[in-house]
């Protein structure tokens, strides 16, 4: 029934998109002559700036297939509506950006439109990239144009009907996309504004750290309030450090340490965030990381979670979990859940442990926890997988015990929840 309802809604959006498009021509439009001269794009300082910005935006992660040439595309990006392969953004004339002008690039980044005016699918995070400044976009384009061209045709997407009808995106954009560059807040510090620009725009943190509805749009104004990453089955936590936030109690240094090394006194980056640290944030300037931390610390407190009345008697479940924890976990994470500083992350107050769904802790117990290898932490300790040693009941019990011990007051994880993630790949 849910799938039928989604298709009905999508058909309504397509009809709306068709209606809005009626009378418009869709003939390909040749790119206009660029107002940016070739000498400007070859400026070494501009190219160096663009290289840093492309790294800060983590562009290579999406635009590089495993084992493929950097920025040559081909990585398949999964969505609930089908898979979309990323395009080649090297300056190859036939398959990349070789024939693109800067104006074409700006239109894609800022307006979410392709070279011929077609709407781009929002798996490309233009809902955030629209905030990137014109000057920064020019630097990024100069850098991409300086790369060696790679001939790599873009694969066809596997979007299912009706989502494959691109005209429906006009209705989607009307609901979820607000075009416009980042606007500085004169009442805030320079560090806050820089951090807001990086988090809201170039770093596109909200693309993962916000809840999404059935059409893939971000729900309401829940900025950086945490959300399950579609298809990948990880939960990106709420990023508020204030009361009831996902990072409640985190200091500025805790945030900087996690982004720089993949590990802090309060937790460790796993799953998709580990890749972000490896590919992007560990290479960022310290003042930019500190600016991001300043901005995140300004996020508001969150409403206290309303505990739902449970008819479950969890005493047996918690007793079983305590037994498993004592046998399998306490030697590293401690009987008090505090871990060992710089080696084993604490479990008490851990944002990945306390997130609403229990997905992260369940997956780490099953498949292991592998912190990223970074310049600041070149030999991280990893947690072994327990999928072969523990059955579903044991995993549910120990995760529930961890989520309800010490300072933790998260919900129960049921055995049926564990079954869903036992065979899910770690990446």
GROMACS .gro file of C-alpha atoms in nm:
model
  427
    1UNK     CA    1   0.000   0.000   0.000
    2UNK     CA    2   0.283   0.240   0.084
    3UNK     CA    3   0.444   0.186  -0.257
    4UNK     CA    4   0.110   0.244  -0.433
    5UNK     CA    5   0.062   0.564  -0.238
    6UNK     CA    6   0.410   0.686  -0.335
    7UNK     CA    7   0.340   0.617  -0.702
    8UNK     CA    8   0.009   0.805  -0.684
    9UNK     CA    9   0.181   1.106  -0.526
   10UNK     CA   10   0.459   1.093  -0.785
   11UNK     CA   11   0.206   1.079  -1.069
   12UNK     CA   12   0.039   1.390  -0.930
   13UNK     CA   13   0.376   1.565  -0.923
   14UNK     CA   14   0.447   1.456  -1.280
   15UNK     CA   15   0.112   1.590  -1.394
   16UNK     CA   16   0.193   1.917  -1.218
   17UNK     CA   17   0.537   1.927  -1.376
   18UNK     CA   18   0.390   1.863  -1.721
   19UNK     CA   19   0.134   2.139  -1.666
   20UNK     CA   20   0.404   2.383  -1.562
   21UNK     CA   21   0.612   2.283  -1.864
   22UNK     CA   22   0.334   2.310  -2.123
   23UNK     CA   23   0.418   2.548  -2.401
   24UNK     CA   24   0.791   2.548  -2.320
   25UNK     CA   25   1.046   2.436  -2.577
   26UNK     CA   26   1.295   2.172  -2.475
   27UNK     CA   27   1.534   2.211  -2.765
   28UNK     CA   28   1.900   2.182  -2.663
   29UNK     CA   29   2.060   2.522  -2.619
   30UNK     CA   30   2.422   2.566  -2.719
   31UNK     CA   31   2.635   2.705  -2.436
   32UNK     CA   32   2.690   3.077  -2.466
   33UNK     CA   33   3.035   3.225  -2.497
   34UNK     CA   34   3.189   3.250  -2.155
   35UNK     CA   35   3.258   3.588  -2.001
   36UNK     CA   36   3.554   3.431  -1.821
   37UNK     CA   37   3.870   3.440  -2.031
   38UNK     CA   38   4.104   3.143  -2.065
   39UNK     CA   39   4.388   3.322  -1.886
   40UNK     CA   40   4.177   3.359  -1.574
   41UNK     CA   41   4.104   2.984  -1.562
   42UNK     CA   42   4.479   2.912  -1.585
   43UNK     CA   43   4.571   3.132  -1.289
   44UNK     CA   44   4.771   2.904  -1.051
   45UNK     CA   45   4.640   3.080  -0.741
   46UNK     CA   46   4.279   3.039  -0.854
   47UNK     CA   47   4.337   2.673  -0.937
   48UNK     CA   48   4.495   2.609  -0.596
   49UNK     CA   49   4.200   2.775  -0.426
   50UNK     CA   50   3.961   2.563  -0.631
   51UNK     CA   51   4.145   2.244  -0.542
   52UNK     CA   52   4.100   2.320  -0.172
   53UNK     CA   53   3.732   2.408  -0.216
   54UNK     CA   54   3.661   2.092  -0.419
   55UNK     CA   55   3.824   1.891  -0.142
   56UNK     CA   56   3.623   2.075   0.126
   57UNK     CA   57   3.308   1.998  -0.073
   58UNK     CA   58   3.411   1.630  -0.093
   59UNK     CA   59   3.347   1.631  -0.468
   60UNK     CA   60   3.579   1.339  -0.538
   61UNK     CA   61   3.386   1.098  -0.315
   62UNK     CA   62   3.081   1.102  -0.539
   63UNK     CA   63   3.256   1.165  -0.869
   64UNK     CA   64   3.510   0.879  -0.844
   65UNK     CA   65   3.424   0.513  -0.895
   66UNK     CA   66   3.606   0.252  -0.690
   67UNK     CA   67   3.933   0.190  -0.871
   68UNK     CA   68   3.851   0.459  -1.126
   69UNK     CA   69   4.021   0.782  -1.225
   70UNK     CA   70   3.965   1.068  -0.982
   71UNK     CA   71   3.670   1.289  -1.081
   72UNK     CA   72   3.590   1.070  -1.383
   73UNK     CA   73   3.251   0.972  -1.238
   74UNK     CA   74   3.093   0.630  -1.248
   75UNK     CA   75   3.022   0.584  -0.879
   76UNK     CA   76   2.667   0.455  -0.844
   77UNK     CA   77   2.468   0.662  -0.597
   78UNK     CA   78   2.177   0.463  -0.450
   79UNK     CA   79   1.842   0.629  -0.388
   80UNK     CA   80   1.502   0.488  -0.287
   81UNK     CA   81   1.387   0.557  -0.643
   82UNK     CA   82   1.669   0.381  -0.829
   83UNK     CA   83   2.044   0.415  -0.878
   84UNK     CA   84   2.208   0.720  -1.037
   85UNK     CA   85   2.571   0.703  -1.156
   86UNK     CA   86   2.776   1.016  -1.103
   87UNK     CA   87   2.899   1.201  -1.415
   88UNK     CA   88   3.252   1.262  -1.534
   89UNK     CA   89   3.364   1.613  -1.432
   90UNK     CA   90   3.712   1.606  -1.586
   91UNK     CA   91   3.756   1.836  -1.890
   92UNK     CA   92   3.702   1.562  -2.150
   93UNK     CA   93   3.513   1.719  -2.439
   94UNK     CA   94   3.298   1.417  -2.522
   95UNK     CA   95   3.210   1.280  -2.179
   96UNK     CA   96   3.306   1.546  -1.925
   97UNK     CA   97   3.307   1.922  -1.879
   98UNK     CA   98   3.541   2.004  -2.168
   99UNK     CA   99   3.280   2.200  -2.362
  100UNK     CA  100   3.125   2.361  -2.056
  101UNK     CA  101   3.160   2.731  -1.992
  102UNK     CA  102   3.185   2.868  -1.641
  103UNK     CA  103   2.829   2.992  -1.680
  104UNK     CA  104   2.717   2.634  -1.746
  105UNK     CA  105   2.896   2.518  -1.432
  106UNK     CA  106   2.750   2.801  -1.225
  107UNK     CA  107   2.402   2.715  -1.347
  108UNK     CA  108   2.446   2.351  -1.236
  109UNK     CA  109   2.589   2.439  -0.896
  110UNK     CA  110   2.365   2.734  -0.817
  111UNK     CA  111   2.039   2.651  -0.995
  112UNK     CA  112   2.048   2.273  -1.028
  113UNK     CA  113   2.016   2.288  -1.407
  114UNK     CA  114   2.224   2.112  -1.670
  115UNK     CA  115   2.402   2.262  -1.963
  116UNK     CA  116   2.090   2.269  -2.177
  117UNK     CA  117   1.860   2.389  -1.902
  118UNK     CA  118   1.738   2.045  -1.796
  119UNK     CA  119   1.667   1.991  -1.428
  120UNK     CA  120   1.930   1.788  -1.244
  121UNK     CA  121   1.832   1.514  -1.004
  122UNK     CA  122   1.885   1.627  -0.644
  123UNK     CA  123   2.119   1.337  -0.572
  124UNK     CA  124   2.355   1.616  -0.684
  125UNK     CA  125   2.328   1.833  -0.375
  126UNK     CA  126   2.243   2.163  -0.543
  127UNK     CA  127   1.994   2.226  -0.263
  128UNK     CA  128   2.306   2.306  -0.058
  129UNK     CA  129   2.553   2.404  -0.331
  130UNK     CA  130   2.327   2.693  -0.432
  131UNK     CA  131   2.477   2.875  -0.131
  132UNK     CA  132   2.832   2.855  -0.275
  133UNK     CA  133   2.961   3.199  -0.376
  134UNK     CA  134   3.022   3.298  -0.737
  135UNK     CA  135   3.395   3.348  -0.674
  136UNK     CA  136   3.434   3.008  -0.507
  137UNK     CA  137   3.245   2.841  -0.792
  138UNK     CA  138   3.482   3.004  -1.042
  139UNK     CA  139   3.783   2.872  -0.850
  140UNK     CA  140   3.638   2.520  -0.841
  141UNK     CA  141   3.568   2.533  -1.216
  142UNK     CA  142   3.923   2.650  -1.286
  143UNK     CA  143   4.057   2.356  -1.084
  144UNK     CA  144   3.838   2.101  -1.261
  145UNK     CA  145   3.938   2.242  -1.598
  146UNK     CA  146   4.305   2.201  -1.501
  147UNK     CA  147   4.270   1.823  -1.456
  148UNK     CA  148   4.382   1.574  -1.716
  149UNK     CA  149   4.078   1.485  -1.929
  150UNK     CA  150   3.951   1.129  -1.889
  151UNK     CA  151   3.719   0.973  -2.145
  152UNK     CA  152   3.450   0.810  -1.931
  153UNK     CA  153   3.092   0.806  -2.063
  154UNK     CA  154   2.822   0.839  -1.799
  155UNK     CA  155   2.621   0.524  -1.742
  156UNK     CA  156   2.243   0.527  -1.767
  157UNK     CA  157   2.048   0.562  -1.444
  158UNK     CA  158   1.814   0.292  -1.322
  159UNK     CA  159   1.544   0.524  -1.191
  160UNK     CA  160   1.207   0.354  -1.183
  161UNK     CA  161   0.896   0.499  -1.343
  162UNK     CA  162   0.750   0.746  -1.259
  163UNK     CA  163   1.065   0.896  -1.102
  164UNK     CA  164   1.250   0.869  -1.434
  165UNK     CA  165   1.025   1.140  -1.580
  166UNK     CA  166   1.250   1.440  -1.538
  167UNK     CA  167   0.972   1.699  -1.582
  168UNK     CA  168   0.832   1.600  -1.241
  169UNK     CA  169   1.133   1.773  -1.085
  170UNK     CA  170   0.974   2.114  -1.143
  171UNK     CA  171   0.708   2.029  -0.888
  172UNK     CA  172   0.970   1.875  -0.656
  173UNK     CA  173   1.182   2.187  -0.675
  174UNK     CA  174   0.884   2.406  -0.594
  175UNK     CA  175   0.843   2.209  -0.273
  176UNK     CA  176   1.203   2.162  -0.163
  177UNK     CA  177   1.449   2.392  -0.340
  178UNK     CA  178   1.524   2.753  -0.250
  179UNK     CA  179   1.784   2.905  -0.479
  180UNK     CA  180   2.025   3.164  -0.344
  181UNK     CA  181   2.381   3.231  -0.232
  182UNK     CA  182   2.475   3.228   0.136
  183UNK     CA  183   2.398   3.557   0.308
  184UNK     CA  184   2.624   3.669   0.591
  185UNK     CA  185   2.469   3.750   0.927
  186UNK     CA  186   2.615   4.086   1.038
  187UNK     CA  187   2.526   4.012   1.400
  188UNK     CA  188   2.753   3.705   1.406
  189UNK     CA  189   3.130   3.667   1.413
  190UNK     CA  190   3.347   3.606   1.110
  191UNK     CA  191   3.412   3.253   1.236
  192UNK     CA  192   3.039   3.182   1.271
  193UNK     CA  193   2.969   3.307   0.919
  194UNK     CA  194   3.253   3.103   0.772
  195UNK     CA  195   3.133   2.794   0.957
  196UNK     CA  196   2.773   2.848   0.849
  197UNK     CA  197   2.886   2.886   0.487
  198UNK     CA  198   3.085   2.562   0.499
  199UNK     CA  199   2.822   2.358   0.685
  200UNK     CA  200   2.515   2.488   0.503
  201UNK     CA  201   2.667   2.522   0.158
  202UNK     CA  202   2.994   2.374   0.039
  203UNK     CA  203   3.008   2.098   0.301
  204UNK     CA  204   2.638   2.014   0.236
  205UNK     CA  205   2.607   1.856   0.582
  206UNK     CA  206   2.229   1.883   0.581
  207UNK     CA  207   2.205   1.641   0.290
  208UNK     CA  208   2.272   1.356   0.534
  209UNK     CA  209   2.204   1.508   0.877
  210UNK     CA  210   1.836   1.588   0.823
  211UNK     CA  211   1.520   1.376   0.799
  212UNK     CA  212   1.365   1.318   0.456
  213UNK     CA  213   1.011   1.243   0.353
  214UNK     CA  214   0.877   0.984   0.110
  215UNK     CA  215   0.967   1.201  -0.192
  216UNK     CA  216   1.326   1.252  -0.082
  217UNK     CA  217   1.281   1.611   0.030
  218UNK     CA  218   1.407   1.745   0.358
  219UNK     CA  219   1.131   1.764   0.614
  220UNK     CA  220   1.030   2.113   0.720
  221UNK     CA  221   1.291   2.322   0.897
  222UNK     CA  222   1.466   2.032   1.070
  223UNK     CA  223   1.812   2.161   0.978
  224UNK     CA  224   2.094   1.932   1.095
  225UNK     CA  225   1.847   1.752   1.324
  226UNK     CA  226   1.961   1.405   1.218
  227UNK     CA  227   1.812   1.152   0.982
  228UNK     CA  228   1.844   0.807   0.835
  229UNK     CA  229   2.048   0.805   0.516
  230UNK     CA  230   1.822   0.652   0.251
  231UNK     CA  231   1.922   0.306   0.123
  232UNK     CA  232   2.262   0.311   0.297
  233UNK     CA  233   2.106   0.225   0.635
  234UNK     CA  234   2.310   0.453   0.856
  235UNK     CA  235   2.174   0.724   1.081
  236UNK     CA  236   2.344   1.064   1.056
  237UNK     CA  237   2.303   1.210   1.406
  238UNK     CA  238   2.161   1.542   1.511
  239UNK     CA  239   2.448   1.794   1.521
  240UNK     CA  240   2.331   2.024   1.800
  241UNK     CA  241   2.564   2.034   2.101
  242UNK     CA  242   2.294   2.186   2.321
  243UNK     CA  243   2.043   2.012   2.548
  244UNK     CA  244   1.888   1.701   2.390
  245UNK     CA  245   2.102   1.745   2.078
  246UNK     CA  246   2.282   1.453   1.919
  247UNK     CA  247   2.618   1.603   2.017
  248UNK     CA  248   2.500   1.733   2.354
  249UNK     CA  249   2.800   1.825   2.567
  250UNK     CA  250   3.054   1.815   2.285
  251UNK     CA  251   3.315   2.089   2.304
  252UNK     CA  252   3.453   2.285   2.012
  253UNK     CA  253   3.771   2.079   2.037
  254UNK     CA  254   3.576   1.751   2.030
  255UNK     CA  255   3.421   1.852   1.697
  256UNK     CA  256   3.753   1.967   1.550
  257UNK     CA  257   3.925   1.646   1.660
  258UNK     CA  258   3.661   1.425   1.498
  259UNK     CA  259   3.674   1.614   1.169
  260UNK     CA  260   4.056   1.624   1.169
  261UNK     CA  261   4.143   1.272   1.286
  262UNK     CA  262   3.821   1.071   1.275
  263UNK     CA  263   3.828   1.032   1.652
  264UNK     CA  264   3.760   1.250   1.953
  265UNK     CA  265   3.711   1.205   2.324
  266UNK     CA  266   3.336   1.178   2.260
  267UNK     CA  267   3.319   0.940   1.967
  268UNK     CA  268   3.459   0.799   1.643
  269UNK     CA  269   3.355   0.842   1.279
  270UNK     CA  270   3.217   0.525   1.122
  271UNK     CA  271   3.029   0.445   0.802
  272UNK     CA  272   2.977   0.729   0.551
  273UNK     CA  273   3.121   0.986   0.791
  274UNK     CA  274   3.451   0.801   0.798
  275UNK     CA  275   3.479   0.850   0.422
  276UNK     CA  276   3.404   1.221   0.459
  277UNK     CA  277   3.687   1.252   0.709
  278UNK     CA  278   3.933   1.062   0.489
  279UNK     CA  279   3.849   1.238   0.164
  280UNK     CA  280   3.766   1.584   0.292
  281UNK     CA  281   3.774   1.720   0.645
  282UNK     CA  282   4.114   1.587   0.757
  283UNK     CA  283   4.271   1.800   0.482
  284UNK     CA  284   4.087   2.120   0.572
  285UNK     CA  285   4.255   2.414   0.740
  286UNK     CA  286   4.228   2.416   1.117
  287UNK     CA  287   4.061   2.757   1.119
  288UNK     CA  288   3.790   2.627   0.885
  289UNK     CA  289   3.729   2.324   1.108
  290UNK     CA  290   3.710   2.550   1.412
  291UNK     CA  291   3.467   2.779   1.229
  292UNK     CA  292   3.243   2.479   1.155
  293UNK     CA  293   3.256   2.387   1.524
  294UNK     CA  294   3.165   2.743   1.624
  295UNK     CA  295   2.860   2.730   1.398
  296UNK     CA  296   2.749   2.385   1.516
  297UNK     CA  297   2.773   2.497   1.877
  298UNK     CA  298   2.526   2.774   1.797
  299UNK     CA  299   2.253   2.531   1.689
  300UNK     CA  300   1.955   2.545   1.924
  301UNK     CA  301   1.863   2.297   2.194
  302UNK     CA  302   1.624   2.025   2.082
  303UNK     CA  303   1.291   1.924   2.236
  304UNK     CA  304   1.321   1.645   2.489
  305UNK     CA  305   1.224   1.309   2.346
  306UNK     CA  306   0.884   1.192   2.465
  307UNK     CA  307   0.920   0.844   2.609
  308UNK     CA  308   0.653   0.616   2.470
  309UNK     CA  309   0.487   0.377   2.709
  310UNK     CA  310   0.615   0.026   2.647
  311UNK     CA  311   0.433  -0.292   2.734
  312UNK     CA  312   0.757  -0.487   2.710
  313UNK     CA  313   0.916  -0.633   3.018
  314UNK     CA  314   1.281  -0.573   2.928
  315UNK     CA  315   1.437  -0.721   3.242
  316UNK     CA  316   1.529  -1.050   3.073
  317UNK     CA  317   1.654  -0.868   2.763
  318UNK     CA  318   1.874  -0.635   2.969
  319UNK     CA  319   2.008  -0.924   3.178
  320UNK     CA  320   2.103  -1.112   2.862
  321UNK     CA  321   2.260  -0.795   2.720
  322UNK     CA  322   2.461  -0.734   3.036
  323UNK     CA  323   2.599  -1.089   3.013
  324UNK     CA  324   2.701  -1.045   2.648
  325UNK     CA  325   2.850  -0.703   2.723
  326UNK     CA  326   3.058  -0.841   3.007
  327UNK     CA  327   3.191  -1.120   2.788
  328UNK     CA  328   3.246  -0.932   2.462
  329UNK     CA  329   3.265  -0.557   2.520
  330UNK     CA  330   3.373  -0.459   2.872
  331UNK     CA  331   3.743  -0.532   2.824
  332UNK     CA  332   3.769  -0.249   2.569
  333UNK     CA  333   3.481  -0.015   2.649
  334UNK     CA  334   3.490  -0.061   3.027
  335UNK     CA  335   3.225  -0.169   3.273
  336UNK     CA  336   3.124   0.197   3.301
  337UNK     CA  337   3.103   0.247   2.924
  338UNK     CA  338   3.374   0.514   2.929
  339UNK     CA  339   3.616   0.340   2.692
  340UNK     CA  340   3.984   0.429   2.682
  341UNK     CA  341   4.079   0.782   2.578
  342UNK     CA  342   4.232   0.792   2.230
  343UNK     CA  343   4.186   0.418   2.177
  344UNK     CA  344   3.836   0.281   2.241
  345UNK     CA  345   3.544   0.525   2.212
  346UNK     CA  346   3.309   0.577   2.507
  347UNK     CA  347   2.961   0.427   2.480
  348UNK     CA  348   2.801   0.636   2.751
  349UNK     CA  349   2.663   0.951   2.588
  350UNK     CA  350   2.780   0.838   2.244
  351UNK     CA  351   2.573   1.000   1.967
  352UNK     CA  352   2.588   0.689   1.747
  353UNK     CA  353   2.465   0.474   2.035
  354UNK     CA  354   2.181   0.706   2.130
  355UNK     CA  355   2.045   0.793   1.785
  356UNK     CA  356   1.673   0.719   1.758
  357UNK     CA  357   1.676   0.405   1.542
  358UNK     CA  358   1.953   0.188   1.685
  359UNK     CA  359   2.084   0.123   1.332
  360UNK     CA  360   2.439   0.245   1.392
  361UNK     CA  361   2.509   0.044   1.706
  362UNK     CA  362   2.348  -0.267   1.556
  363UNK     CA  363   2.555  -0.248   1.239
  364UNK     CA  364   2.878  -0.186   1.425
  365UNK     CA  365   2.820  -0.487   1.654
  366UNK     CA  366   2.738  -0.706   1.354
  367UNK     CA  367   2.991  -0.583   1.099
  368UNK     CA  368   3.262  -0.424   1.310
  369UNK     CA  369   3.369  -0.067   1.366
  370UNK     CA  370   3.648   0.064   1.148
  371UNK     CA  371   3.770   0.413   1.225
  372UNK     CA  372   3.923   0.604   0.932
  373UNK     CA  373   4.298   0.604   0.877
  374UNK     CA  374   4.404   0.969   0.886
  375UNK     CA  375   4.724   1.169   0.912
  376UNK     CA  376   4.632   1.252   1.271
  377UNK     CA  377   4.543   0.892   1.358
  378UNK     CA  378   4.742   0.669   1.122
  379UNK     CA  379   4.691   0.344   1.315
  380UNK     CA  380   4.340   0.350   1.460
  381UNK     CA  381   4.207   0.065   1.668
  382UNK     CA  382   3.920  -0.120   1.505
  383UNK     CA  383   3.638  -0.324   1.651
  384UNK     CA  384   3.597  -0.681   1.518
  385UNK     CA  385   3.264  -0.795   1.374
  386UNK     CA  386   3.046  -1.020   1.590
  387UNK     CA  387   2.804  -1.141   1.324
  388UNK     CA  388   2.951  -1.491   1.340
  389UNK     CA  389   2.973  -1.509   1.720
  390UNK     CA  390   2.638  -1.360   1.822
  391UNK     CA  391   2.288  -1.454   1.709
  392UNK     CA  392   2.017  -1.197   1.644
  393UNK     CA  393   1.878  -1.226   1.996
  394UNK     CA  394   2.220  -1.165   2.151
  395UNK     CA  395   2.284  -0.862   1.929
  396UNK     CA  396   1.944  -0.713   2.012
  397UNK     CA  397   2.008  -0.772   2.382
  398UNK     CA  398   2.357  -0.622   2.399
  399UNK     CA  399   2.265  -0.319   2.186
  400UNK     CA  400   1.960  -0.256   2.402
  401UNK     CA  401   2.172  -0.291   2.716
  402UNK     CA  402   2.425  -0.038   2.585
  403UNK     CA  403   2.147   0.202   2.477
  404UNK     CA  404   1.989   0.190   2.824
  405UNK     CA  405   2.293   0.186   3.051
  406UNK     CA  406   2.498   0.459   3.223
  407UNK     CA  407   2.377   0.796   3.089
  408UNK     CA  408   2.200   0.640   2.790
  409UNK     CA  409   1.822   0.630   2.771
  410UNK     CA  410   1.756   0.523   2.412
  411UNK     CA  411   1.485   0.289   2.286
  412UNK     CA  412   1.487  -0.090   2.275
  413UNK     CA  413   1.629  -0.275   1.972
  414UNK     CA  414   1.428  -0.582   1.880
  415UNK     CA  415   1.551  -0.905   1.728
  416UNK     CA  416   1.352  -0.833   1.410
  417UNK     CA  417   1.549  -0.508   1.375
  418UNK     CA  418   1.878  -0.696   1.379
  419UNK     CA  419   1.765  -0.930   1.101
  420UNK     CA  420   1.730  -0.635   0.861
  421UNK     CA  421   2.094  -0.529   0.897
  422UNK     CA  422   2.280  -0.858   0.936
  423UNK     CA  423   2.357  -0.888   0.566
  424UNK     CA  424   2.384  -0.517   0.485
  425UNK     CA  425   2.731  -0.424   0.354
  426UNK     CA  426   2.942  -0.197   0.576
  427UNK     CA  427   2.962   0.071   0.302
   0.00000   0.00000   0.00000
